[in-house]
């Protein structure tokens, strides 16, 4: 396992669409392990592969509920409600802003064994899932911020 370098806002790769994963390989499994390690090192609750410079549709999430989620080729299949709250991103260090997103989501994805599953989330988990899925389409939360982006240390809410 290794900690990888996190790409920062301004790096063109963060605006690019990531590509679907077709098969699991040793290299991709290693990438997933490294993504978790890199996320924990940055005190984040989620990370997309593109944030470590790999344009594959892979995200990892741990919102501190004791569960590690790996989502490959994720698709948001249902959303409900609305929540407004602070959001941050490991690719936009030291900043935070208010973002409105659905309160509840369901996401279909493959796990690291390439088996399909569905995950439902609300609150922070929903926010994190949507934030990471946005990364796979080259979108950053800063474009959704209401009002000003402010200086903040969000710690575990960064994604
Ligand atoms: Ni992010």
mmCIF file with all atom_site columns, C-alpha atoms in Angstrom, residues 4 13 17 30 37-38 58 74-75 78 127:
data_model
loop_
_atom_site.group_PDB
_atom_site.id
_atom_site.type_symbol
_atom_site.label_atom_id
_atom_site.label_alt_id
_atom_site.label_comp_id
_atom_site.label_asym_id
_atom_site.label_entity_id
_atom_site.label_seq_id
_atom_site.pdbx_PDB_ins_code
_atom_site.Cartn_x
_atom_site.Cartn_y
_atom_site.Cartn_z
_atom_site.occupancy
_atom_site.B_iso_or_equiv
_atom_site.pdbx_formal_charge
_atom_site.auth_seq_id
_atom_site.auth_comp_id
_atom_site.auth_asym_id
_atom_site.auth_atom_id
_atom_site.pdbx_PDB_model_num
ATOM 1  C CA . UNK A 1 4   ? -0.669  8.660  -3.532  1.00 0.00 ? 4   UNK A CA 1
ATOM 2  C CA . UNK A 1 13  ? -7.499  16.010 -14.880 1.00 0.00 ? 13  UNK A CA 1
ATOM 3  C CA . UNK A 1 17  ? -14.691 12.338 -17.291 1.00 0.00 ? 17  UNK A CA 1
ATOM 4  C CA . UNK A 1 30  ? -3.783  -2.029 -5.450  1.00 0.00 ? 30  UNK A CA 1
ATOM 5  C CA . UNK A 1 37  ? -4.865  4.820  2.621   1.00 0.00 ? 37  UNK A CA 1
ATOM 6  C CA . UNK A 1 38  ? -4.639  8.190  0.880   1.00 0.00 ? 38  UNK A CA 1
ATOM 7  C CA . UNK A 1 58  ? -13.895 4.086  -8.866  1.00 0.00 ? 58  UNK A CA 1
ATOM 8  C CA . UNK A 1 74  ? -21.486 3.836  -9.744  1.00 0.00 ? 74  UNK A CA 1
ATOM 9  C CA . UNK A 1 75  ? -24.849 5.114  -10.945 1.00 0.00 ? 75  UNK A CA 1
ATOM 10 C CA . UNK A 1 78  ? -32.816 7.406  -6.895  1.00 0.00 ? 78  UNK A CA 1
ATOM 11 C CA . UNK A 1 127 ? -23.676 13.853 0.390   1.00 0.00 ? 127 UNK A CA 1
#
